[in-house]
mmCIF file of C-alpha atoms in Angstrom:
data_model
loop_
_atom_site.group_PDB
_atom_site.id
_atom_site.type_symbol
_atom_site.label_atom_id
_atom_site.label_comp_id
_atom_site.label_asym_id
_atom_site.label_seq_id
_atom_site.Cartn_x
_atom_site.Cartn_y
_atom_site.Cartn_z
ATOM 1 C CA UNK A 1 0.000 0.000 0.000
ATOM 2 C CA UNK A 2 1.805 2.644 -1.244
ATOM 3 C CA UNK A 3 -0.227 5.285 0.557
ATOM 4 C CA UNK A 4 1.565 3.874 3.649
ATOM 5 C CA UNK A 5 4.532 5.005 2.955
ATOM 6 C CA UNK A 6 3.442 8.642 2.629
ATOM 7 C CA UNK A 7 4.841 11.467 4.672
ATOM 8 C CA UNK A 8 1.168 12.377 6.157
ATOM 9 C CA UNK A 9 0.469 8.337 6.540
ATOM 10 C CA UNK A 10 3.331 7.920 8.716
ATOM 11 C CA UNK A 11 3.158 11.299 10.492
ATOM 12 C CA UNK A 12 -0.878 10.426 11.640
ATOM 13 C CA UNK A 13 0.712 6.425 12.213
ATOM 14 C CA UNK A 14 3.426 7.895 14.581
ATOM 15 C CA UNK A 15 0.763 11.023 16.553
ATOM 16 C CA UNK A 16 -1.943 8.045 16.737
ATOM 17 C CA UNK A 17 0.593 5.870 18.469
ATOM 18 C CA UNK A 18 2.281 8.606 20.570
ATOM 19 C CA UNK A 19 -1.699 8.689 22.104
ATOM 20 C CA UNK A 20 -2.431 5.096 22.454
ATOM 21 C CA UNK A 21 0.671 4.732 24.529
ATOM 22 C CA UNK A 22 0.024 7.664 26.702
ATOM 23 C CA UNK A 23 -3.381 6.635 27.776
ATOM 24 C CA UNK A 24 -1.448 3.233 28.323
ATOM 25 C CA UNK A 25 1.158 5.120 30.747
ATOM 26 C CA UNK A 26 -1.836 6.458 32.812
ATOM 27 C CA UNK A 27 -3.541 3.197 32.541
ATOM 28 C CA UNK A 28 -0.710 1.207 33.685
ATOM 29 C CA UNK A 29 0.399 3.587 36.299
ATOM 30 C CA UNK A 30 -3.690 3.679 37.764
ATOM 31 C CA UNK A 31 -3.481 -0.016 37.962
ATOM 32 C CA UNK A 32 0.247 0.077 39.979
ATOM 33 C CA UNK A 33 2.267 -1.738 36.727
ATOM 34 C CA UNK A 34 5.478 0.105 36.984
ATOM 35 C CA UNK A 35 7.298 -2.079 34.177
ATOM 36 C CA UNK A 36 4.221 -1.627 31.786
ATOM 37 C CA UNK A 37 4.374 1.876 32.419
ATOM 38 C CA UNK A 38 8.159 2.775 31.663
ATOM 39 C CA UNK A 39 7.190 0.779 28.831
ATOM 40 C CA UNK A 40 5.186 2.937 27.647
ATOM 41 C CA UNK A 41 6.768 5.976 28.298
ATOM 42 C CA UNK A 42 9.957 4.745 26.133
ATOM 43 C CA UNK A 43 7.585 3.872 23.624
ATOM 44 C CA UNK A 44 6.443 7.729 23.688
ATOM 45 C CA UNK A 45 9.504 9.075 23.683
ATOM 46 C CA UNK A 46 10.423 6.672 20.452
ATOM 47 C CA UNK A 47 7.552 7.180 18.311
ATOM 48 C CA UNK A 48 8.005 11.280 18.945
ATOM 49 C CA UNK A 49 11.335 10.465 17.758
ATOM 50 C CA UNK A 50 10.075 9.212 14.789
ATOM 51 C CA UNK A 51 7.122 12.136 14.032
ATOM 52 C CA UNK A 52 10.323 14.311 14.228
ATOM 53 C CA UNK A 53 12.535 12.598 12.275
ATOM 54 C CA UNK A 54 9.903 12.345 9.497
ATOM 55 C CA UNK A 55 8.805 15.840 9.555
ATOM 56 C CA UNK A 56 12.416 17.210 9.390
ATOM 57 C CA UNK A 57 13.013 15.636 6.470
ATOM 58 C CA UNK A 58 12.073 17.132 3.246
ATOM 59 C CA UNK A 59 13.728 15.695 0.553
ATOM 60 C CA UNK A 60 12.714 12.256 1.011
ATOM 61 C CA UNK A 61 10.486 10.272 3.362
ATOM 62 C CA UNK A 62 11.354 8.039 6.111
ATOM 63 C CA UNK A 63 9.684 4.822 6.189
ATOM 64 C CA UNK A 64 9.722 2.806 9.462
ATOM 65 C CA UNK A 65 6.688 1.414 9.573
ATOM 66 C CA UNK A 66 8.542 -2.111 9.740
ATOM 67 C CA UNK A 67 9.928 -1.056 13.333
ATOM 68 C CA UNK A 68 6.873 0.126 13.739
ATOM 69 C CA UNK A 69 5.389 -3.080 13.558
ATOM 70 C CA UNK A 70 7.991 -4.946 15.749
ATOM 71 C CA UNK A 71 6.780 -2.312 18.447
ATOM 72 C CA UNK A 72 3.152 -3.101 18.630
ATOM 73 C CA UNK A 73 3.937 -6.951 18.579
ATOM 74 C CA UNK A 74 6.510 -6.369 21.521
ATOM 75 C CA UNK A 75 3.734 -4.225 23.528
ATOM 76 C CA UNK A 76 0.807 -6.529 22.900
ATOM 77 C CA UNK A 77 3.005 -9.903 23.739
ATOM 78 C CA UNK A 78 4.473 -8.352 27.189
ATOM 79 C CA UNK A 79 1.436 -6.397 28.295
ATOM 80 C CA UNK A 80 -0.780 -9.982 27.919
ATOM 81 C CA UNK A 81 1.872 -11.513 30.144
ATOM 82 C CA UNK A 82 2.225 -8.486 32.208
ATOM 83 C CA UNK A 83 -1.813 -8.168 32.977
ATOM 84 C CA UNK A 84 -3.253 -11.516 31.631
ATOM 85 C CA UNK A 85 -5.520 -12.649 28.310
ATOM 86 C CA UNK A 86 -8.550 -11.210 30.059
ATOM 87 C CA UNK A 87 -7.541 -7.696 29.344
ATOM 88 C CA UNK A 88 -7.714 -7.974 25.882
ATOM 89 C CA UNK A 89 -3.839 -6.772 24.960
ATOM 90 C CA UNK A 90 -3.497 -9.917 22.682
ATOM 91 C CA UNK A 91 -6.191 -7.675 20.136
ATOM 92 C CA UNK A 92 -3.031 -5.984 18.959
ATOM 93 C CA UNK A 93 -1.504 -8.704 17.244
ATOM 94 C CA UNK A 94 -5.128 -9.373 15.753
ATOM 95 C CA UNK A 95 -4.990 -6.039 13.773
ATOM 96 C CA UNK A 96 -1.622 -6.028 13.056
ATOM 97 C CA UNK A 97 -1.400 -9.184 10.722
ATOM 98 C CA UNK A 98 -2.661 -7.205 7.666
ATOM 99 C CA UNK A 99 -0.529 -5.213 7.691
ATOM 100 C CA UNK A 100 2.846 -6.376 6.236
ATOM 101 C CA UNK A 101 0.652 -6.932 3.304
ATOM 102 C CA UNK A 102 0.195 -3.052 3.163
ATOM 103 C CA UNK A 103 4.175 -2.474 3.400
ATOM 104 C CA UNK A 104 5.261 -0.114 1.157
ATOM 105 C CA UNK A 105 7.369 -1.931 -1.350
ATOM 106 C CA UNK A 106 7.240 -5.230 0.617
ATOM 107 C CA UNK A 107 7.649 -9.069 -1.439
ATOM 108 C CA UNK A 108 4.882 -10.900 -1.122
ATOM 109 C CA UNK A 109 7.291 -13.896 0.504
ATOM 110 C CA UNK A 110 8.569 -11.167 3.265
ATOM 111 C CA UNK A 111 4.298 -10.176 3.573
ATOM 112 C CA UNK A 112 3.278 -13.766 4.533
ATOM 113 C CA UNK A 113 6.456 -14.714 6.283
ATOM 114 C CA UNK A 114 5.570 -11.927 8.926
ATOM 115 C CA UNK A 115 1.940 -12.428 8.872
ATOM 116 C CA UNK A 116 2.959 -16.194 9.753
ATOM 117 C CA UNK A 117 5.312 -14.860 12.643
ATOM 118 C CA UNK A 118 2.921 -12.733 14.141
ATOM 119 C CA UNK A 119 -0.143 -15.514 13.917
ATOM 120 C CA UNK A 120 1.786 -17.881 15.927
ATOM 121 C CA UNK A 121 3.059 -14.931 18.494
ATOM 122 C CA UNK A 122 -0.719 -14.733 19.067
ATOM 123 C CA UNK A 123 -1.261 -18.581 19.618
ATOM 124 C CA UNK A 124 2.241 -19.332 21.210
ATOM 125 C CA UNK A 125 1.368 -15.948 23.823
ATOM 126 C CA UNK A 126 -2.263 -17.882 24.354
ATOM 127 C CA UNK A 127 -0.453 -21.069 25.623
ATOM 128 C CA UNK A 128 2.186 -19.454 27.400
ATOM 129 C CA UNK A 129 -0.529 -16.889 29.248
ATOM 130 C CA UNK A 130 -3.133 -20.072 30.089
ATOM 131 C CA UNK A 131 -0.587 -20.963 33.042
ATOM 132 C CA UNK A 132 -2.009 -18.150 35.986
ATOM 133 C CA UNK A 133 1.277 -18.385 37.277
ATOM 134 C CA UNK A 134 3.240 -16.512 34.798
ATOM 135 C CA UNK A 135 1.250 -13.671 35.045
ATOM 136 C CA UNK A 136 3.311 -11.029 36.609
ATOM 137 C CA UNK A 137 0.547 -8.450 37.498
ATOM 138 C CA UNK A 138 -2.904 -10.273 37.208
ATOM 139 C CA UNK A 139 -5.411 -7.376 37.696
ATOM 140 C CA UNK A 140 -8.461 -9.829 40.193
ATOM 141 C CA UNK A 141 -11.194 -7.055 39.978
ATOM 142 C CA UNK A 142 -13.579 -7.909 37.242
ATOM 143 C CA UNK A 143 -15.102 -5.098 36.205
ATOM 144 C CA UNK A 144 -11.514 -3.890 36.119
ATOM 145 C CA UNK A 145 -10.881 -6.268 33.557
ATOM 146 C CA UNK A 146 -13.887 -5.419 31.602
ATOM 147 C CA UNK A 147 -12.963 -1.786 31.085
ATOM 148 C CA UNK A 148 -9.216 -2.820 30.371
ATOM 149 C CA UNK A 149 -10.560 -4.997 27.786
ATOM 150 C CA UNK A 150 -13.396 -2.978 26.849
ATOM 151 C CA UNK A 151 -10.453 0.041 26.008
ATOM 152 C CA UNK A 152 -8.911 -1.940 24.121
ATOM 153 C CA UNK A 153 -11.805 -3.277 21.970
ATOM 154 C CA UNK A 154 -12.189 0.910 21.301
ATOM 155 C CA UNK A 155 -8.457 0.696 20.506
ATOM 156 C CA UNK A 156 -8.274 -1.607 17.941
ATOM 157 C CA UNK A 157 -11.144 -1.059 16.086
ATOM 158 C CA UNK A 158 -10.125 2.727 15.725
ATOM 159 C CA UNK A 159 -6.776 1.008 13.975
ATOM 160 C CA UNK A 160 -8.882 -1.608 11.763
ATOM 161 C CA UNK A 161 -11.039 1.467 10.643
ATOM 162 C CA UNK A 162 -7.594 3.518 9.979
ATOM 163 C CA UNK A 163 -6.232 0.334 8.390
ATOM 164 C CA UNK A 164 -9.118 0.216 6.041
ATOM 165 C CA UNK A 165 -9.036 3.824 5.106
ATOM 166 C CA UNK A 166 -5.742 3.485 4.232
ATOM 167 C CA UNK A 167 -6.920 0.567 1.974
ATOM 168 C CA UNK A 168 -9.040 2.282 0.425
ATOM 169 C CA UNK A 169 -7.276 5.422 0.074
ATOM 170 C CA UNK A 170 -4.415 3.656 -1.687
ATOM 171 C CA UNK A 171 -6.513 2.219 -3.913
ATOM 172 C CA UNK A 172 -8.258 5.590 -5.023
ATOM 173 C CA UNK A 173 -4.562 7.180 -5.367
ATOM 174 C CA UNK A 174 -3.545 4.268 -7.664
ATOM 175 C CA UNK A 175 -6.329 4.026 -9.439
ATOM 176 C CA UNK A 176 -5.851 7.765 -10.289
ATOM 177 C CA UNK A 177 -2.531 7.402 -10.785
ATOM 178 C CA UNK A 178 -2.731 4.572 -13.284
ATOM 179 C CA UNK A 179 -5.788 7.303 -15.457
ATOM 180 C CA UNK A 180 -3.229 9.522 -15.451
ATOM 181 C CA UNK A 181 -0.452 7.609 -16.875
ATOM 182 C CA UNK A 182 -2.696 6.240 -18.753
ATOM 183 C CA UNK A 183 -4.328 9.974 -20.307
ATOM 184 C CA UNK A 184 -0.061 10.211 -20.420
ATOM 185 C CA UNK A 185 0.466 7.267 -22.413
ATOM 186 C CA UNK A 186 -2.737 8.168 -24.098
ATOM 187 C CA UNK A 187 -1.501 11.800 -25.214
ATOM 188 C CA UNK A 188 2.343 11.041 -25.990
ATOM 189 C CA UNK A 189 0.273 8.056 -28.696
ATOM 190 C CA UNK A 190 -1.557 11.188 -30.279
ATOM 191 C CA UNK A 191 0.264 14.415 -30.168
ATOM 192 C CA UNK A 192 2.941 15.473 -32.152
ATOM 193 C CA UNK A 193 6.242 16.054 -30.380
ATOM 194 C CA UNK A 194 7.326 19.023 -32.132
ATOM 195 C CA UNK A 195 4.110 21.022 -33.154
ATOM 196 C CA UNK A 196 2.011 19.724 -30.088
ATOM 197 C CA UNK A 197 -0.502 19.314 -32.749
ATOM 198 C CA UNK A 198 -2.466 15.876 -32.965
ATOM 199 C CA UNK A 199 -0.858 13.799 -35.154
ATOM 200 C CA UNK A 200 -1.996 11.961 -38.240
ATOM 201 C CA UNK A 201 -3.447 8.656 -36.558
ATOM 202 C CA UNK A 202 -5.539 10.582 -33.881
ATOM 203 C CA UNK A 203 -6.743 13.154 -36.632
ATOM 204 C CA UNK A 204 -7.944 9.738 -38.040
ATOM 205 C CA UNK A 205 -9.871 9.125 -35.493
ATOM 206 C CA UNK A 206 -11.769 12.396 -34.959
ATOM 207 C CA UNK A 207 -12.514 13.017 -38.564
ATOM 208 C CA UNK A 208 -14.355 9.651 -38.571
ATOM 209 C CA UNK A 209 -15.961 10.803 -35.481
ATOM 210 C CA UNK A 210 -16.999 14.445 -37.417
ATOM 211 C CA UNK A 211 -18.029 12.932 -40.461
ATOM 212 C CA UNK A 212 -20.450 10.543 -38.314
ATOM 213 C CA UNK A 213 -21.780 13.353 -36.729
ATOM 214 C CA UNK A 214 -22.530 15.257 -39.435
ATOM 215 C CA UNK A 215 -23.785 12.153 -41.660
ATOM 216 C CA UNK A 216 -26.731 12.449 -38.563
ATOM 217 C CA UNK A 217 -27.137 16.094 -38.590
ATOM 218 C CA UNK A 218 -27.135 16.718 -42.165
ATOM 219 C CA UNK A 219 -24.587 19.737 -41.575
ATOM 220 C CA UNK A 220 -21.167 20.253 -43.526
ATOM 221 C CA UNK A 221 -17.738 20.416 -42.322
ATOM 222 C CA UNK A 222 -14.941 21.696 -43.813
ATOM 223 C CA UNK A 223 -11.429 20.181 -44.782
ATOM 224 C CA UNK A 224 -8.392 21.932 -45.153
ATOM 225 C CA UNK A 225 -5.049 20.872 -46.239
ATOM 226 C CA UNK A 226 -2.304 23.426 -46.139
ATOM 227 C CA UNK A 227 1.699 23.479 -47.032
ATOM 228 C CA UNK A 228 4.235 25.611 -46.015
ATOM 229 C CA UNK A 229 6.038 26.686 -49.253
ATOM 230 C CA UNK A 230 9.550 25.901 -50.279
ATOM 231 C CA UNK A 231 9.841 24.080 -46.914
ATOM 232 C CA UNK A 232 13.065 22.433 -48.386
ATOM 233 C CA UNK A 233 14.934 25.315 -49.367
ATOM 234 C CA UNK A 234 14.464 26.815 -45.558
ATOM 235 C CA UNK A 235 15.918 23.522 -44.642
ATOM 236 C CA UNK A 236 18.686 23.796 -46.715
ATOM 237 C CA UNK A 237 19.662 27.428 -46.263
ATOM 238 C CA UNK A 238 19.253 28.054 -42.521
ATOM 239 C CA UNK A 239 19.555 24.245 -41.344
ATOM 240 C CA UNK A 240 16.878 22.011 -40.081
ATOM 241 C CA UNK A 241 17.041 23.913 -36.048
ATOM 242 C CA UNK A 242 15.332 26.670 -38.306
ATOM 243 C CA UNK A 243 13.020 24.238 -39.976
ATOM 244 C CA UNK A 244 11.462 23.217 -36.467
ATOM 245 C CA UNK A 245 11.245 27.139 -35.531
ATOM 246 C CA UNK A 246 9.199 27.588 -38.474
ATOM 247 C CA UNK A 247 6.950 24.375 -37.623
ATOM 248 C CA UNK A 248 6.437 25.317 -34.324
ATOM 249 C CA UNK A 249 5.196 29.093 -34.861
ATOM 250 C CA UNK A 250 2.901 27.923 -37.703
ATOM 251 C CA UNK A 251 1.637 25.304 -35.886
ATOM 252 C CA UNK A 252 1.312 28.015 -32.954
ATOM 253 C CA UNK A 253 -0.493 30.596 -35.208
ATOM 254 C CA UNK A 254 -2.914 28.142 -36.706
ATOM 255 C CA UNK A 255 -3.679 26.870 -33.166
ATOM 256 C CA UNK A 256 -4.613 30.584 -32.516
ATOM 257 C CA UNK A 257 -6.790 31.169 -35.553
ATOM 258 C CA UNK A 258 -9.157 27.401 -35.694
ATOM 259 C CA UNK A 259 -12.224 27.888 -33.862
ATOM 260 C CA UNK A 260 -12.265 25.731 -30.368
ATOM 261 C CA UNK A 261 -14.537 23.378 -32.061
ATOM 262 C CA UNK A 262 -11.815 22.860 -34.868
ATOM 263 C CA UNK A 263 -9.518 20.180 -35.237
ATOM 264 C CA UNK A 264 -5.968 20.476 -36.232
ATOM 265 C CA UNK A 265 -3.126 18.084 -36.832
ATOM 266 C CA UNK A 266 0.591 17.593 -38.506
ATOM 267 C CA UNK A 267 -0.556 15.499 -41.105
ATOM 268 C CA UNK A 268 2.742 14.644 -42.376
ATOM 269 C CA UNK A 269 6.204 16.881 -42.771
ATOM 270 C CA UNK A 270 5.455 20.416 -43.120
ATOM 271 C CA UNK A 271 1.787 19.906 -44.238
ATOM 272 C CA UNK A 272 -1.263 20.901 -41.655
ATOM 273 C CA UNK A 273 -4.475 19.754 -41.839
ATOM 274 C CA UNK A 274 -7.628 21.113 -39.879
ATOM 275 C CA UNK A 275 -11.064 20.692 -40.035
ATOM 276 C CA UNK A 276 -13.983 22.806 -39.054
ATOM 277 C CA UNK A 277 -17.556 21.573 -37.944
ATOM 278 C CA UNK A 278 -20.830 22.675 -39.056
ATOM 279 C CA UNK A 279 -18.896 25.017 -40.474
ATOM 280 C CA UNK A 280 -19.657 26.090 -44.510
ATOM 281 C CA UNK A 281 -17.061 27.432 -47.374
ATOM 282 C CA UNK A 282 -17.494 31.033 -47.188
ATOM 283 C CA UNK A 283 -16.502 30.729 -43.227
ATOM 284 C CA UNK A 284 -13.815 28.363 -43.796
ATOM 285 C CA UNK A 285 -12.440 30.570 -46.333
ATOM 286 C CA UNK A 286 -12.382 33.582 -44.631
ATOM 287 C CA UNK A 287 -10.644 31.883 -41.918
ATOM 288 C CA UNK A 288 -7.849 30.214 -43.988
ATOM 289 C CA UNK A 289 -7.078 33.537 -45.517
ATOM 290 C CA UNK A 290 -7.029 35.000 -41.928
ATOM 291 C CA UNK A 291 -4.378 32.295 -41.457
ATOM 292 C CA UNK A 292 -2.496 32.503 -44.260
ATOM 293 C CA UNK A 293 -2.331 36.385 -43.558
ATOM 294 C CA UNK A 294 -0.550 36.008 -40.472
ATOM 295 C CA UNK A 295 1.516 33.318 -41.912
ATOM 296 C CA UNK A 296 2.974 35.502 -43.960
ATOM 297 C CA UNK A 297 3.491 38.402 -41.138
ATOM 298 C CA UNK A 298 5.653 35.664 -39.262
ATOM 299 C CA UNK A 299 9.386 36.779 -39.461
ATOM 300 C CA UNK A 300 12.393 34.293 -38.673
ATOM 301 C CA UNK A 301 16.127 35.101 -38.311
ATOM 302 C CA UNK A 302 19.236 32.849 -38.745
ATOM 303 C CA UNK A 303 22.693 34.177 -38.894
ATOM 304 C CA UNK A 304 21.831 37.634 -39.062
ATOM 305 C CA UNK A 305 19.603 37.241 -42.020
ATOM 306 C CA UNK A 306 15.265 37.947 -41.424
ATOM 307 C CA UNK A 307 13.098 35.841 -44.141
ATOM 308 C CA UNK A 308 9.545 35.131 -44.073
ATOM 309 C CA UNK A 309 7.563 32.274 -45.072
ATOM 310 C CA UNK A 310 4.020 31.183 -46.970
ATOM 311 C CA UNK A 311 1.572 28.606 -46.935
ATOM 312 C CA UNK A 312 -0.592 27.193 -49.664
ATOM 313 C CA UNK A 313 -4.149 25.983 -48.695
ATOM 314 C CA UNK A 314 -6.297 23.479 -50.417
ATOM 315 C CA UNK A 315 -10.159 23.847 -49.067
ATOM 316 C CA UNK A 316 -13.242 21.761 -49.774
ATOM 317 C CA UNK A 317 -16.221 20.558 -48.157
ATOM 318 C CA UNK A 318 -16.662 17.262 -46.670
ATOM 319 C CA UNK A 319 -19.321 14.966 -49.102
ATOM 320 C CA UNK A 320 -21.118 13.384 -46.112
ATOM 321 C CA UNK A 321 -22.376 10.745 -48.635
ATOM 322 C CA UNK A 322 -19.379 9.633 -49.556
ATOM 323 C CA UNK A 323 -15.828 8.447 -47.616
ATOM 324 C CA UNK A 324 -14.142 11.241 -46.041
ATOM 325 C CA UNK A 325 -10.866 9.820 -47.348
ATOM 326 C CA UNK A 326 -12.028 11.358 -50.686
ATOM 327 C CA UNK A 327 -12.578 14.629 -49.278
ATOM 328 C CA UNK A 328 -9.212 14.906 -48.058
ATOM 329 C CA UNK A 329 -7.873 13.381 -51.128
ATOM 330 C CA UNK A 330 -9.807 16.699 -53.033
ATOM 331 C CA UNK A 331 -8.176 19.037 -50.768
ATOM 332 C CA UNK A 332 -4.997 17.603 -51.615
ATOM 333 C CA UNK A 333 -5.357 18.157 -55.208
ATOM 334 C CA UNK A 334 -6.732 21.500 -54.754
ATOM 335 C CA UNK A 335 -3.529 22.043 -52.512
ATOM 336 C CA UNK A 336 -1.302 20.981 -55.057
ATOM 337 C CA UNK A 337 -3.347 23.072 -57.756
ATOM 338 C CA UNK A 338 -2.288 26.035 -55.625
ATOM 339 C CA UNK A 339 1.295 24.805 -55.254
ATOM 340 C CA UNK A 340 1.737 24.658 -59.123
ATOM 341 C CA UNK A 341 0.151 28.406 -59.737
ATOM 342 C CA UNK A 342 1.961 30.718 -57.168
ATOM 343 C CA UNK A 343 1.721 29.120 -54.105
ATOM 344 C CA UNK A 344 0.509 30.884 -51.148
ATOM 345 C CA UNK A 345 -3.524 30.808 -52.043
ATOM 346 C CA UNK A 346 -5.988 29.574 -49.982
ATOM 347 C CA UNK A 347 -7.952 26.765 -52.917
ATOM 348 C CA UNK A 348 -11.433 26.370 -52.900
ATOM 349 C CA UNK A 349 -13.533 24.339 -55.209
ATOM 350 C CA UNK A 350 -14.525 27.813 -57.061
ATOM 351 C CA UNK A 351 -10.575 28.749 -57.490
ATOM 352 C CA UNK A 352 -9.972 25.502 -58.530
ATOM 353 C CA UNK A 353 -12.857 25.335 -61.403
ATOM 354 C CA UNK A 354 -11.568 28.829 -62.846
ATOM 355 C CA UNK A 355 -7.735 27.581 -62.713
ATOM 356 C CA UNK A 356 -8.243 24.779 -64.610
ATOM 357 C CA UNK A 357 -10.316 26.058 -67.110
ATOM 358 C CA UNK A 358 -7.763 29.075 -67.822
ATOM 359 C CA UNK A 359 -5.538 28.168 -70.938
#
């Protein structure tokens, strides 16, 4: 049980214990057991040992709970002989044989040998304790007895309780820890290192989603395929270092500009590809253009020399009749229209039409 081993745990483990074994030293010193009574006072002084020792240090957290567990078996094995089975001492060892199963980092082997050790203290202490005469301080009044044993019923179950929040704490904190490694694991699977875009395969995913969605609703979405130009040549001229500058602040810009509702991805090298729900043409155009505006406003520097850069965009609306594959497959051609007539133009089926049918 990892939650054991926390700072807080230990620190309410050590204060908890530092009170049992006070009421003990006022219990023992009532009933006239000196020896049970230093006892406990050492045991006092030990565990606020401990609660300082594990506050004081920061940078990593003590973990004693082992010694800690020696301790209780030692108390509950002399104070049975000390005061007799009656009294209800023997409890301790009772509630303490989960617990090397909750160690923090604990084999299993190490678990079961000590559960084993500490389930035949309890029976070996039973035997040993049935002879009267080996009781050292047999407390005769009855009703004494019954609110010894009584306390200690109150005692224990308070730790069982403690010992099964702590159960059940852990298992929250793990569980949470394993949906966030997970939503970790998750993430690193679909975002793109170096933009922080999605990449291709989870842009997969969500366009199948969208294209569902608006199969039901009847409402377009747009698709949008866009290039930085002469990506190579920056490559070449001002080194790749340069390259990933320029991917990262168009990635960053386009981020900016695409609705919250939008969708956008590194689809592959230097190409971007977004898409925009319910969303028709004329909006999706306007917002392209908006993008490719600032593109162009972007200024990079490398060795003293400023260039700028430009991005070609190929546009169309998703056919919800029909695969979206083939939608994205007529943005690409409308992006590599625009590519072979100037470059940085946002495409749209319109543009397209009047290129083509220009001699």
């Amino acid at each position: 049980m990892k939650a054991l081993s926390g700072r807080l745990c230990q620190q309410i483990i050590y204060a908890a214990c530092i009170v049992i074994h006070s009421i003990m030293v006022m219990l023992f010193y009532g009933y006239g057991v000196d020896v049970m009574m230093y006892y406990n006072i050492g045991s006092v002084l030990f565990y606020i040992s401990l609660l300082v020792a594990v506050t004081a240090v920061k940078k990593k957290t003590l973990s004693m709970l082992d010694i800690v567990l020696g301790e209780v078996m030692v108390f509950s094995i002399v104070s049975t002989v000390a005061v007799g089975w009656e009294c209800g001492f023997a409890l301790y060892l009772m509630v303490i044989l989960p617990a090397p199963f909750f160690m923090p980092e604990a084999k299993l082997s190490a678990s079961v040998f000590t559960g084993i050790v500490i389930a035949v203290s309890f029976v070996l202490t039973r035997l040993y304790v049935s002879d009267p005469e080996v009781i050292t301080h047999r407390i005769d009044n009855n009703d004494q007895m019954t609110k010894v044993c009584i306390l200690n019923v109150v005692i224990t179950s308070f730790m069982l309780v403690f010992i099964a929040m702590m159960y059940v704490i852990s298992s929250i904190i793990s569980k949470k820890m394993m949906n966030e490694k997970n939503e970790e694991l998750r993430q690193l699977a679909s975002i793109d290192p170096l933009t922080q875009l999605f990449n291709r395969r989870a842009m997969t995913e969500y366009i199948k989603s969208v294209h569902e969605s608006a199969q039901d609703t009847g409402r377009p979405y747009a698709i949008i395929l866009a290039d930085i130009d002469n990506f190579k040549k920056i490559n070449d001229n001002y080194g790749h270092s340069i390259g990933d500058e320029v991917l990262k602040k168009v990635s960053s810009t386009i981020s900016s500009l695409v609705p919250s509702e939008g969708y956008i991805c590194r689809w592959g090298g230097e190409e971007i590809l977004y898409i925009l729900p319910d969303c028709r043409e004329e909006r999706a155009a306007i917002i392209s253009e908006q993008i490719r505006n600032d593109i162009c406003r972007l200024r990079f520097t490398s060795h003293g020399v400023e260039f700028s850069i430009s991005m070609t965009f190929g546009l169309t609306l998703a056919d919800i009749n029909k695969d979206y594959e083939l939608s994205i497959n007529l943005a690409d051609d409308y992006l590599y229209c625009g590519k072979e007539n100037g470059k940085n133009i946002v495409v749209t089926k319109k543009i397209y039409e009047n290129i083509m049918k220009s001699p």
